[in-house]
mmCIF file of the C-alpha atoms, coordinates in Angstrom:
data_MODEL
# 
_entry.id   MODEL 
# 
loop_
_atom_site.group_PDB 
_atom_site.id 
_atom_site.type_symbol 
_atom_site.label_atom_id 
_atom_site.label_alt_id 
_atom_site.label_comp_id 
_atom_site.label_asym_id 
_atom_site.label_entity_id 
_atom_site.label_seq_id 
_atom_site.pdbx_PDB_ins_code 
_atom_site.Cartn_x 
_atom_site.Cartn_y 
_atom_site.Cartn_z 
_atom_site.occupancy 
_atom_site.B_iso_or_equiv 
_atom_site.pdbx_formal_charge 
_atom_site.auth_seq_id 
_atom_site.auth_comp_id 
_atom_site.auth_asym_id 
_atom_site.auth_atom_id 
_atom_site.pdbx_PDB_model_num 
ATOM 1   C CA . LYS A 1 1   ? -11.822 -16.544 7.311  1.00 0.00 ? 1   LYS A CA 1 
ATOM 2   C CA . SER A 1 2   ? -10.862 -15.996 3.696  1.00 0.00 ? 2   SER A CA 1 
ATOM 3   C CA . THR A 1 3   ? -14.008 -13.947 3.123  1.00 0.00 ? 3   THR A CA 1 
ATOM 4   C CA . VAL A 1 4   ? -13.261 -11.681 6.102  1.00 0.00 ? 4   VAL A CA 1 
ATOM 5   C CA . HIS A 1 5   ? -9.649  -11.227 4.994  1.00 0.00 ? 5   HIS A CA 1 
ATOM 6   C CA . ARG A 1 6   ? -10.777 -10.432 1.451  1.00 0.00 ? 6   ARG A CA 1 
ATOM 7   C CA . TYR A 1 7   ? -13.146 -7.796  2.823  1.00 0.00 ? 7   TYR A CA 1 
ATOM 8   C CA . HIS A 1 8   ? -10.314 -6.413  4.975  1.00 0.00 ? 8   HIS A CA 1 
ATOM 9   C CA . LEU A 1 9   ? -8.034  -6.098  1.932  1.00 0.00 ? 9   LEU A CA 1 
ATOM 10  C CA . GLU A 1 10  ? -10.782 -4.291  0.053  1.00 0.00 ? 10  GLU A CA 1 
ATOM 11  C CA . LEU A 1 11  ? -11.175 -1.768  2.871  1.00 0.00 ? 11  LEU A CA 1 
ATOM 12  C CA . CYS A 1 12  ? -7.398  -1.220  2.939  1.00 0.00 ? 12  CYS A CA 1 
ATOM 13  C CA . GLU A 1 13  ? -7.123  -0.674  -0.807 1.00 0.00 ? 13  GLU A CA 1 
ATOM 14  C CA . LYS A 1 14  ? -10.006 1.805   -0.840 1.00 0.00 ? 14  LYS A CA 1 
ATOM 15  C CA . GLY A 1 15  ? -8.499  3.786   2.043  1.00 0.00 ? 15  GLY A CA 1 
ATOM 16  C CA . VAL A 1 16  ? -11.430 3.310   4.411  1.00 0.00 ? 16  VAL A CA 1 
ATOM 17  C CA . TYR A 1 17  ? -9.213  2.847   7.472  1.00 0.00 ? 17  TYR A CA 1 
ATOM 18  C CA . GLN A 1 18  ? -7.222  5.952   6.611  1.00 0.00 ? 18  GLN A CA 1 
ATOM 19  C CA . ALA A 1 19  ? -10.397 8.026   6.161  1.00 0.00 ? 19  ALA A CA 1 
ATOM 20  C CA . ILE A 1 20  ? -11.713 6.885   9.551  1.00 0.00 ? 20  ILE A CA 1 
ATOM 21  C CA . PHE A 1 21  ? -8.404  7.679   11.240 1.00 0.00 ? 21  PHE A CA 1 
ATOM 22  C CA . LEU A 1 22  ? -8.150  11.163  9.707  1.00 0.00 ? 22  LEU A CA 1 
ATOM 23  C CA . ASN A 1 23  ? -11.768 11.951  10.575 1.00 0.00 ? 23  ASN A CA 1 
ATOM 24  C CA . CYS A 1 24  ? -11.249 10.829  14.162 1.00 0.00 ? 24  CYS A CA 1 
ATOM 25  C CA . SER A 1 25  ? -8.040  12.872  14.433 1.00 0.00 ? 25  SER A CA 1 
ATOM 26  C CA . ASP A 1 26  ? -9.742  15.988  13.056 1.00 0.00 ? 26  ASP A CA 1 
ATOM 27  C CA . ARG A 1 27  ? -12.672 15.806  15.461 1.00 0.00 ? 27  ARG A CA 1 
ATOM 28  C CA . GLY A 1 28  ? -10.870 14.745  18.611 1.00 0.00 ? 28  GLY A CA 1 
ATOM 29  C CA . MET A 1 29  ? -7.501  16.447  18.688 1.00 0.00 ? 29  MET A CA 1 
ATOM 30  C CA . ASP A 1 30  ? -6.809  19.966  19.861 1.00 0.00 ? 30  ASP A CA 1 
ATOM 31  C CA . PRO A 1 31  ? -4.954  22.058  17.232 1.00 0.00 ? 31  PRO A CA 1 
ATOM 32  C CA . LYS A 1 32  ? -2.664  23.326  20.017 1.00 0.00 ? 32  LYS A CA 1 
ATOM 33  C CA . ASP A 1 33  ? -1.449  19.766  20.615 1.00 0.00 ? 33  ASP A CA 1 
ATOM 34  C CA . ARG A 1 34  ? -0.556  19.469  16.925 1.00 0.00 ? 34  ARG A CA 1 
ATOM 35  C CA . SER A 1 35  ? 1.674   22.551  17.080 1.00 0.00 ? 35  SER A CA 1 
ATOM 36  C CA . LEU A 1 36  ? 4.511   20.366  18.419 1.00 0.00 ? 36  LEU A CA 1 
ATOM 37  C CA . ALA A 1 37  ? 5.037   17.094  16.561 1.00 0.00 ? 37  ALA A CA 1 
ATOM 38  C CA . LEU A 1 38  ? 7.593   14.372  17.084 1.00 0.00 ? 38  LEU A CA 1 
ATOM 39  C CA . CYS A 1 39  ? 8.921   12.046  14.396 1.00 0.00 ? 39  CYS A CA 1 
ATOM 40  C CA . ASP A 1 40  ? 10.801  8.786   14.778 1.00 0.00 ? 40  ASP A CA 1 
ATOM 41  C CA . GLY A 1 41  ? 11.132  5.322   13.290 1.00 0.00 ? 41  GLY A CA 1 
ATOM 42  C CA . TYR A 1 42  ? 10.940  1.975   15.039 1.00 0.00 ? 42  TYR A CA 1 
ATOM 43  C CA . GLN A 1 43  ? 12.267  -1.300  13.698 1.00 0.00 ? 43  GLN A CA 1 
ATOM 44  C CA . GLY A 1 44  ? 10.557  -3.989  15.681 1.00 0.00 ? 44  GLY A CA 1 
ATOM 45  C CA . TYR A 1 45  ? 7.986   -5.776  13.562 1.00 0.00 ? 45  TYR A CA 1 
ATOM 46  C CA . PRO A 1 46  ? 9.453   -9.097  12.412 1.00 0.00 ? 46  PRO A CA 1 
ATOM 47  C CA . GLY A 1 47  ? 7.268   -10.936 9.968  1.00 0.00 ? 47  GLY A CA 1 
ATOM 48  C CA . LYS A 1 48  ? 5.981   -14.414 10.648 1.00 0.00 ? 48  LYS A CA 1 
ATOM 49  C CA . LYS A 1 49  ? 5.425   -14.781 6.905  1.00 0.00 ? 49  LYS A CA 1 
ATOM 50  C CA . ARG A 1 50  ? 7.530   -13.350 4.136  1.00 0.00 ? 50  ARG A CA 1 
ATOM 51  C CA . GLY A 1 51  ? 5.714   -10.970 1.857  1.00 0.00 ? 51  GLY A CA 1 
ATOM 52  C CA . SER A 1 52  ? 5.914   -7.788  -0.145 1.00 0.00 ? 52  SER A CA 1 
ATOM 53  C CA . THR A 1 53  ? 6.315   -5.686  3.000  1.00 0.00 ? 53  THR A CA 1 
ATOM 54  C CA . GLY A 1 54  ? 9.634   -7.293  3.828  1.00 0.00 ? 54  GLY A CA 1 
ATOM 55  C CA . TYR A 1 55  ? 11.225  -6.625  0.459  1.00 0.00 ? 55  TYR A CA 1 
ATOM 56  C CA . ASP A 1 56  ? 12.754  -3.472  -0.986 1.00 0.00 ? 56  ASP A CA 1 
ATOM 57  C CA . GLY A 1 57  ? 13.535  -4.847  -4.455 1.00 0.00 ? 57  GLY A CA 1 
ATOM 58  C CA . TYR A 1 58  ? 17.195  -5.574  -3.791 1.00 0.00 ? 58  TYR A CA 1 
ATOM 59  C CA . LYS A 1 59  ? 17.633  -7.351  -0.488 1.00 0.00 ? 59  LYS A CA 1 
ATOM 60  C CA . LYS A 1 60  ? 15.395  -9.658  1.488  1.00 0.00 ? 60  LYS A CA 1 
ATOM 61  C CA . VAL A 1 61  ? 14.548  -8.051  4.785  1.00 0.00 ? 61  VAL A CA 1 
ATOM 62  C CA . ASN A 1 62  ? 13.112  -9.905  7.751  1.00 0.00 ? 62  ASN A CA 1 
ATOM 63  C CA . GLY A 1 63  ? 11.065  -7.236  9.458  1.00 0.00 ? 63  GLY A CA 1 
ATOM 64  C CA . ASN A 1 64  ? 9.513   -3.818  8.958  1.00 0.00 ? 64  ASN A CA 1 
ATOM 65  C CA . LYS A 1 65  ? 10.022  -0.282  10.117 1.00 0.00 ? 65  LYS A CA 1 
ATOM 66  C CA . LEU A 1 66  ? 7.245   2.018   11.237 1.00 0.00 ? 66  LEU A CA 1 
ATOM 67  C CA . SER A 1 67  ? 7.817   5.748   10.871 1.00 0.00 ? 67  SER A CA 1 
ATOM 68  C CA . ALA A 1 68  ? 5.375   7.801   12.910 1.00 0.00 ? 68  ALA A CA 1 
ATOM 69  C CA . LEU A 1 69  ? 4.468   11.442  13.503 1.00 0.00 ? 69  LEU A CA 1 
ATOM 70  C CA . VAL A 1 70  ? 2.753   12.100  16.843 1.00 0.00 ? 70  VAL A CA 1 
ATOM 71  C CA . ASP A 1 71  ? 1.583   15.142  18.772 1.00 0.00 ? 71  ASP A CA 1 
ATOM 72  C CA . ARG A 1 72  ? 2.869   16.297  22.148 1.00 0.00 ? 72  ARG A CA 1 
ATOM 73  C CA . ASN A 1 73  ? 0.648   13.757  23.931 1.00 0.00 ? 73  ASN A CA 1 
ATOM 74  C CA . GLY A 1 74  ? 1.840   10.776  21.906 1.00 0.00 ? 74  GLY A CA 1 
ATOM 75  C CA . LEU A 1 75  ? -1.314  10.458  19.803 1.00 0.00 ? 75  LEU A CA 1 
ATOM 76  C CA . PRO A 1 76  ? -0.598  9.520   16.171 1.00 0.00 ? 76  PRO A CA 1 
ATOM 77  C CA . LEU A 1 77  ? -0.863  12.033  13.355 1.00 0.00 ? 77  LEU A CA 1 
ATOM 78  C CA . ALA A 1 78  ? 0.581   10.008  10.466 1.00 0.00 ? 78  ALA A CA 1 
ATOM 79  C CA . CYS A 1 79  ? 2.379   6.712   9.859  1.00 0.00 ? 79  CYS A CA 1 
ATOM 80  C CA . THR A 1 80  ? 4.275   5.015   7.053  1.00 0.00 ? 80  THR A CA 1 
ATOM 81  C CA . VAL A 1 81  ? 5.594   1.476   6.686  1.00 0.00 ? 81  VAL A CA 1 
ATOM 82  C CA . ALA A 1 82  ? 8.845   0.453   4.992  1.00 0.00 ? 82  ALA A CA 1 
ATOM 83  C CA . PRO A 1 83  ? 11.346  -2.428  4.990  1.00 0.00 ? 83  PRO A CA 1 
ATOM 84  C CA . ALA A 1 84  ? 13.586  -2.593  8.024  1.00 0.00 ? 84  ALA A CA 1 
ATOM 85  C CA . ASN A 1 85  ? 16.782  -1.629  6.177  1.00 0.00 ? 85  ASN A CA 1 
ATOM 86  C CA . VAL A 1 86  ? 15.503  1.806   5.080  1.00 0.00 ? 86  VAL A CA 1 
ATOM 87  C CA . HIS A 1 87  ? 17.103  4.673   6.983  1.00 0.00 ? 87  HIS A CA 1 
ATOM 88  C CA . ASP A 1 88  ? 14.855  6.832   9.152  1.00 0.00 ? 88  ASP A CA 1 
ATOM 89  C CA . SER A 1 89  ? 15.749  10.040  7.292  1.00 0.00 ? 89  SER A CA 1 
ATOM 90  C CA . ARG A 1 90  ? 14.420  8.588   4.019  1.00 0.00 ? 90  ARG A CA 1 
ATOM 91  C CA . LEU A 1 91  ? 11.010  8.093   5.613  1.00 0.00 ? 91  LEU A CA 1 
ATOM 92  C CA . TYR A 1 92  ? 10.705  11.626  6.982  1.00 0.00 ? 92  TYR A CA 1 
ATOM 93  C CA . GLU A 1 93  ? 9.114   13.262  3.937  1.00 0.00 ? 93  GLU A CA 1 
ATOM 94  C CA . PRO A 1 94  ? 6.684   10.377  3.208  1.00 0.00 ? 94  PRO A CA 1 
ATOM 95  C CA . THR A 1 95  ? 5.561   10.483  6.838  1.00 0.00 ? 95  THR A CA 1 
ATOM 96  C CA . LEU A 1 96  ? 4.818   14.207  6.714  1.00 0.00 ? 96  LEU A CA 1 
ATOM 97  C CA . GLU A 1 97  ? 3.133   13.835  3.332  1.00 0.00 ? 97  GLU A CA 1 
ATOM 98  C CA . ALA A 1 98  ? 0.773   11.309  4.942  1.00 0.00 ? 98  ALA A CA 1 
ATOM 99  C CA . PHE A 1 99  ? -0.405  13.975  7.410  1.00 0.00 ? 99  PHE A CA 1 
ATOM 100 C CA . GLU A 1 100 ? -3.323  15.219  5.335  1.00 0.00 ? 100 GLU A CA 1 
ATOM 101 C CA . ILE A 1 101 ? -6.555  15.999  7.161  1.00 0.00 ? 101 ILE A CA 1 
ATOM 102 C CA . PRO A 1 102 ? -9.349  17.163  4.813  1.00 0.00 ? 102 PRO A CA 1 
ATOM 103 C CA . GLY A 1 103 ? -10.368 20.739  5.525  1.00 0.00 ? 103 GLY A CA 1 
ATOM 104 C CA . VAL A 1 104 ? -7.506  21.351  7.953  1.00 0.00 ? 104 VAL A CA 1 
ATOM 105 C CA . GLN A 1 105 ? -4.728  23.596  6.709  1.00 0.00 ? 105 GLN A CA 1 
ATOM 106 C CA . ASP A 1 106 ? -2.636  23.846  9.855  1.00 0.00 ? 106 ASP A CA 1 
ATOM 107 C CA . ARG A 1 107 ? 0.670   22.048  10.101 1.00 0.00 ? 107 ARG A CA 1 
ATOM 108 C CA . PRO A 1 108 ? 2.961   21.416  13.063 1.00 0.00 ? 108 PRO A CA 1 
ATOM 109 C CA . THR A 1 109 ? 4.852   24.537  14.043 1.00 0.00 ? 109 THR A CA 1 
ATOM 110 C CA . ILE A 1 110 ? 7.818   22.622  15.491 1.00 0.00 ? 110 ILE A CA 1 
ATOM 111 C CA . ILE A 1 111 ? 8.964   19.077  14.747 1.00 0.00 ? 111 ILE A CA 1 
ATOM 112 C CA . SER A 1 112 ? 11.427  17.325  17.056 1.00 0.00 ? 112 SER A CA 1 
ATOM 113 C CA . ALA A 1 113 ? 13.458  14.324  15.974 1.00 0.00 ? 113 ALA A CA 1 
ATOM 114 C CA . ASP A 1 114 ? 16.688  12.618  16.973 1.00 0.00 ? 114 ASP A CA 1 
ATOM 115 C CA . ALA A 1 115 ? 20.111  13.073  15.390 1.00 0.00 ? 115 ALA A CA 1 
ATOM 116 C CA . ALA A 1 116 ? 19.400  10.446  12.715 1.00 0.00 ? 116 ALA A CA 1 
ATOM 117 C CA . TYR A 1 117 ? 17.251  13.072  10.962 1.00 0.00 ? 117 TYR A CA 1 
ATOM 118 C CA . ASP A 1 118 ? 20.035  15.658  10.865 1.00 0.00 ? 118 ASP A CA 1 
ATOM 119 C CA . ALA A 1 119 ? 20.161  16.166  7.098  1.00 0.00 ? 119 ALA A CA 1 
ATOM 120 C CA . GLN A 1 120 ? 20.199  19.306  5.000  1.00 0.00 ? 120 GLN A CA 1 
ATOM 121 C CA . GLU A 1 121 ? 17.345  18.002  2.862  1.00 0.00 ? 121 GLU A CA 1 
ATOM 122 C CA . ILE A 1 122 ? 15.085  17.628  5.910  1.00 0.00 ? 122 ILE A CA 1 
ATOM 123 C CA . ARG A 1 123 ? 15.896  21.084  7.231  1.00 0.00 ? 123 ARG A CA 1 
ATOM 124 C CA . GLN A 1 124 ? 15.198  22.644  3.829  1.00 0.00 ? 124 GLN A CA 1 
ATOM 125 C CA . TYR A 1 125 ? 11.977  20.638  3.540  1.00 0.00 ? 125 TYR A CA 1 
ATOM 126 C CA . ASN A 1 126 ? 10.751  22.061  6.855  1.00 0.00 ? 126 ASN A CA 1 
ATOM 127 C CA . ARG A 1 127 ? 11.922  25.573  6.047  1.00 0.00 ? 127 ARG A CA 1 
ATOM 128 C CA . LYS A 1 128 ? 9.872   25.674  2.834  1.00 0.00 ? 128 LYS A CA 1 
ATOM 129 C CA . ARG A 1 129 ? 6.761   24.718  4.784  1.00 0.00 ? 129 ARG A CA 1 
ATOM 130 C CA . GLY A 1 130 ? 7.306   27.118  7.658  1.00 0.00 ? 130 GLY A CA 1 
ATOM 131 C CA . ILE A 1 131 ? 8.185   24.400  10.190 1.00 0.00 ? 131 ILE A CA 1 
ATOM 132 C CA . LYS A 1 132 ? 10.884  24.912  12.802 1.00 0.00 ? 132 LYS A CA 1 
ATOM 133 C CA . THR A 1 133 ? 13.313  22.004  12.992 1.00 0.00 ? 133 THR A CA 1 
ATOM 134 C CA . ASN A 1 134 ? 14.274  20.897  16.498 1.00 0.00 ? 134 ASN A CA 1 
ATOM 135 C CA . ILE A 1 135 ? 16.924  18.294  15.614 1.00 0.00 ? 135 ILE A CA 1 
ATOM 136 C CA . PRO A 1 136 ? 20.323  18.040  17.328 1.00 0.00 ? 136 PRO A CA 1 
ATOM 137 C CA . VAL A 1 137 ? 23.435  18.094  15.204 1.00 0.00 ? 137 VAL A CA 1 
ATOM 138 C CA . ASN A 1 138 ? 24.791  14.632  14.433 1.00 0.00 ? 138 ASN A CA 1 
ATOM 139 C CA . ARG A 1 139 ? 28.494  14.963  15.155 1.00 0.00 ? 139 ARG A CA 1 
ATOM 140 C CA . ARG A 1 140 ? 29.318  11.620  13.571 1.00 0.00 ? 140 ARG A CA 1 
ATOM 141 C CA . SER A 1 141 ? 28.085  12.628  10.122 1.00 0.00 ? 141 SER A CA 1 
ATOM 142 C CA . ARG A 1 142 ? 30.001  15.934  10.064 1.00 0.00 ? 142 ARG A CA 1 
ATOM 143 C CA . ARG A 1 143 ? 33.752  15.749  9.726  1.00 0.00 ? 143 ARG A CA 1 
ATOM 144 C CA . HIS A 1 144 ? 34.174  19.502  9.951  1.00 0.00 ? 144 HIS A CA 1 
ATOM 145 C CA . PRO A 1 145 ? 32.202  21.885  12.195 1.00 0.00 ? 145 PRO A CA 1 
ATOM 146 C CA . LYS A 1 146 ? 29.473  23.884  10.493 1.00 0.00 ? 146 LYS A CA 1 
ATOM 147 C CA . ARG A 1 147 ? 30.429  27.465  9.710  1.00 0.00 ? 147 ARG A CA 1 
ATOM 148 C CA . GLY A 1 148 ? 28.181  30.448  10.169 1.00 0.00 ? 148 GLY A CA 1 
ATOM 149 C CA . ARG A 1 149 ? 25.106  30.695  12.355 1.00 0.00 ? 149 ARG A CA 1 
ATOM 150 C CA . PRO A 1 150 ? 24.500  27.572  14.503 1.00 0.00 ? 150 PRO A CA 1 
ATOM 151 C CA . VAL A 1 151 ? 21.309  25.632  13.930 1.00 0.00 ? 151 VAL A CA 1 
ATOM 152 C CA . TRP A 1 152 ? 18.397  26.297  16.267 1.00 0.00 ? 152 TRP A CA 1 
ATOM 153 C CA . PHE A 1 153 ? 17.836  23.654  18.931 1.00 0.00 ? 153 PHE A CA 1 
ATOM 154 C CA . ASP A 1 154 ? 15.697  23.701  22.096 1.00 0.00 ? 154 ASP A CA 1 
ATOM 155 C CA . PRO A 1 155 ? 16.755  21.059  24.654 1.00 0.00 ? 155 PRO A CA 1 
ATOM 156 C CA . GLU A 1 156 ? 13.561  21.491  26.701 1.00 0.00 ? 156 GLU A CA 1 
ATOM 157 C CA . LEU A 1 157 ? 11.319  20.685  23.743 1.00 0.00 ? 157 LEU A CA 1 
ATOM 158 C CA . TYR A 1 158 ? 13.587  17.810  22.812 1.00 0.00 ? 158 TYR A CA 1 
ATOM 159 C CA . LYS A 1 159 ? 12.885  16.193  26.195 1.00 0.00 ? 159 LYS A CA 1 
ATOM 160 C CA . LYS A 1 160 ? 9.257   15.742  25.141 1.00 0.00 ? 160 LYS A CA 1 
ATOM 161 C CA . ARG A 1 161 ? 10.362  13.052  22.664 1.00 0.00 ? 161 ARG A CA 1 
ATOM 162 C CA . SER A 1 162 ? 9.329   10.491  25.245 1.00 0.00 ? 162 SER A CA 1 
ATOM 163 C CA . ALA A 1 163 ? 5.814   10.895  23.816 1.00 0.00 ? 163 ALA A CA 1 
ATOM 164 C CA . ILE A 1 164 ? 6.695   9.048   20.619 1.00 0.00 ? 164 ILE A CA 1 
ATOM 165 C CA . GLU A 1 165 ? 8.271   6.217   22.586 1.00 0.00 ? 165 GLU A CA 1 
ATOM 166 C CA . ARG A 1 166 ? 4.972   6.006   24.441 1.00 0.00 ? 166 ARG A CA 1 
ATOM 167 C CA . PHE A 1 167 ? 3.193   5.681   21.098 1.00 0.00 ? 167 PHE A CA 1 
ATOM 168 C CA . PHE A 1 168 ? 5.377   2.743   20.065 1.00 0.00 ? 168 PHE A CA 1 
ATOM 169 C CA . SER A 1 169 ? 4.596   1.073   23.395 1.00 0.00 ? 169 SER A CA 1 
ATOM 170 C CA . TRP A 1 170 ? 0.881   1.586   22.816 1.00 0.00 ? 170 TRP A CA 1 
ATOM 171 C CA . ILE A 1 171 ? 0.911   0.094   19.342 1.00 0.00 ? 171 ILE A CA 1 
ATOM 172 C CA . GLU A 1 172 ? 2.831   -2.975  20.521 1.00 0.00 ? 172 GLU A CA 1 
ATOM 173 C CA . ALA A 1 173 ? -0.188  -3.822  22.675 1.00 0.00 ? 173 ALA A CA 1 
ATOM 174 C CA . PHE A 1 174 ? -2.037  -4.817  19.484 1.00 0.00 ? 174 PHE A CA 1 
ATOM 175 C CA . LYS A 1 175 ? -0.959  -8.437  19.034 1.00 0.00 ? 175 LYS A CA 1 
ATOM 176 C CA . LYS A 1 176 ? -2.083  -8.489  15.407 1.00 0.00 ? 176 LYS A CA 1 
ATOM 177 C CA . ILE A 1 177 ? 0.686   -5.998  14.605 1.00 0.00 ? 177 ILE A CA 1 
ATOM 178 C CA . THR A 1 178 ? 3.571   -7.348  16.702 1.00 0.00 ? 178 THR A CA 1 
ATOM 179 C CA . PRO A 1 179 ? 4.643   -9.710  15.292 1.00 0.00 ? 179 PRO A CA 1 
ATOM 180 C CA . ARG A 1 180 ? 3.386   -9.075  11.775 1.00 0.00 ? 180 ARG A CA 1 
ATOM 181 C CA . TYR A 1 181 ? 1.231   -11.890 10.422 1.00 0.00 ? 181 TYR A CA 1 
ATOM 182 C CA . GLU A 1 182 ? 0.015   -10.021 7.346  1.00 0.00 ? 182 GLU A CA 1 
ATOM 183 C CA . ARG A 1 183 ? 1.782   -10.804 4.099  1.00 0.00 ? 183 ARG A CA 1 
ATOM 184 C CA . TYR A 1 184 ? 0.845   -7.693  2.122  1.00 0.00 ? 184 TYR A CA 1 
ATOM 185 C CA . GLU A 1 185 ? 1.896   -4.149  2.888  1.00 0.00 ? 185 GLU A CA 1 
ATOM 186 C CA . THR A 1 186 ? -1.591  -2.689  2.322  1.00 0.00 ? 186 THR A CA 1 
ATOM 187 C CA . SER A 1 187 ? -3.112  -5.138  4.791  1.00 0.00 ? 187 SER A CA 1 
ATOM 188 C CA . PHE A 1 188 ? -0.451  -4.524  7.456  1.00 0.00 ? 188 PHE A CA 1 
ATOM 189 C CA . PHE A 1 189 ? -0.655  -0.743  7.035  1.00 0.00 ? 189 PHE A CA 1 
ATOM 190 C CA . GLY A 1 190 ? -4.451  -0.886  7.285  1.00 0.00 ? 190 GLY A CA 1 
ATOM 191 C CA . LEU A 1 191 ? -4.174  -2.618  10.648 1.00 0.00 ? 191 LEU A CA 1 
ATOM 192 C CA . ILE A 1 192 ? -1.773  0.084   11.863 1.00 0.00 ? 192 ILE A CA 1 
ATOM 193 C CA . GLN A 1 193 ? -4.240  2.795   10.837 1.00 0.00 ? 193 GLN A CA 1 
ATOM 194 C CA . LEU A 1 194 ? -7.018  0.932   12.608 1.00 0.00 ? 194 LEU A CA 1 
ATOM 195 C CA . ALA A 1 195 ? -4.856  0.673   15.746 1.00 0.00 ? 195 ALA A CA 1 
ATOM 196 C CA . CYS A 1 196 ? -4.122  4.416   15.586 1.00 0.00 ? 196 CYS A CA 1 
ATOM 197 C CA . THR A 1 197 ? -7.857  5.084   15.354 1.00 0.00 ? 197 THR A CA 1 
ATOM 198 C CA . MET A 1 198 ? -8.424  3.018   18.487 1.00 0.00 ? 198 MET A CA 1 
ATOM 199 C CA . MET A 1 199 ? -5.726  5.001   20.317 1.00 0.00 ? 199 MET A CA 1 
ATOM 200 C CA . VAL A 1 200 ? -7.353  8.336   19.521 1.00 0.00 ? 200 VAL A CA 1 
ATOM 201 C CA . TRP A 1 201 ? -10.808 6.946   20.330 1.00 0.00 ? 201 TRP A CA 1 
ATOM 202 C CA . ARG A 1 202 ? -9.772  5.593   23.752 1.00 0.00 ? 202 ARG A CA 1 
ATOM 203 C CA . VAL A 1 203 ? -7.939  8.712   24.857 1.00 0.00 ? 203 VAL A CA 1 
ATOM 204 C CA . LEU A 1 204 ? -10.248 11.381  23.446 1.00 0.00 ? 204 LEU A CA 1 
ATOM 205 C CA . GLY A 1 205 ? -13.529 9.536   23.022 1.00 0.00 ? 205 GLY A CA 1 
# 
């Protein structure tokens, strides 16, 4: 068992699981499905064992948060793992930075997310990369109404956010991930990438 786990850690550190996932996503997914992406975070991975994944350097956190970027069908494009007390908006940029497919230059045209991602930094981040932001205005975080032109928002596209909830339901079917038994972040994240590869393989293979 220790030998298999040591080999698993080596594959995670070398990025083998990530390379397999990106290769499978590049070959199997239709670029039209990637034009609309959906981003969200899910806090539902309590750890059976305490480890580096459950710590942020200041507070001890029992659990993890998975931030995911999926296409319009709910198939994963990128994922990041963080402690459970990190806000979803702080994981937005790392999640999009993880969406790097070798040889593919296209990026999502529109990204939909809930009101927790309503931040000026996120909207500017998307604007610099030519991505339209489909995020509703969070009334609780704005004491005064925004002046000038209202932000663009499409309610019909926002209804397609059920696809990312479907992704979180799919990944919970992998009992090695929920609950988390892995102590190290690299090992746990490698299992998530392997699960995402299996999702793309089952649906498109």
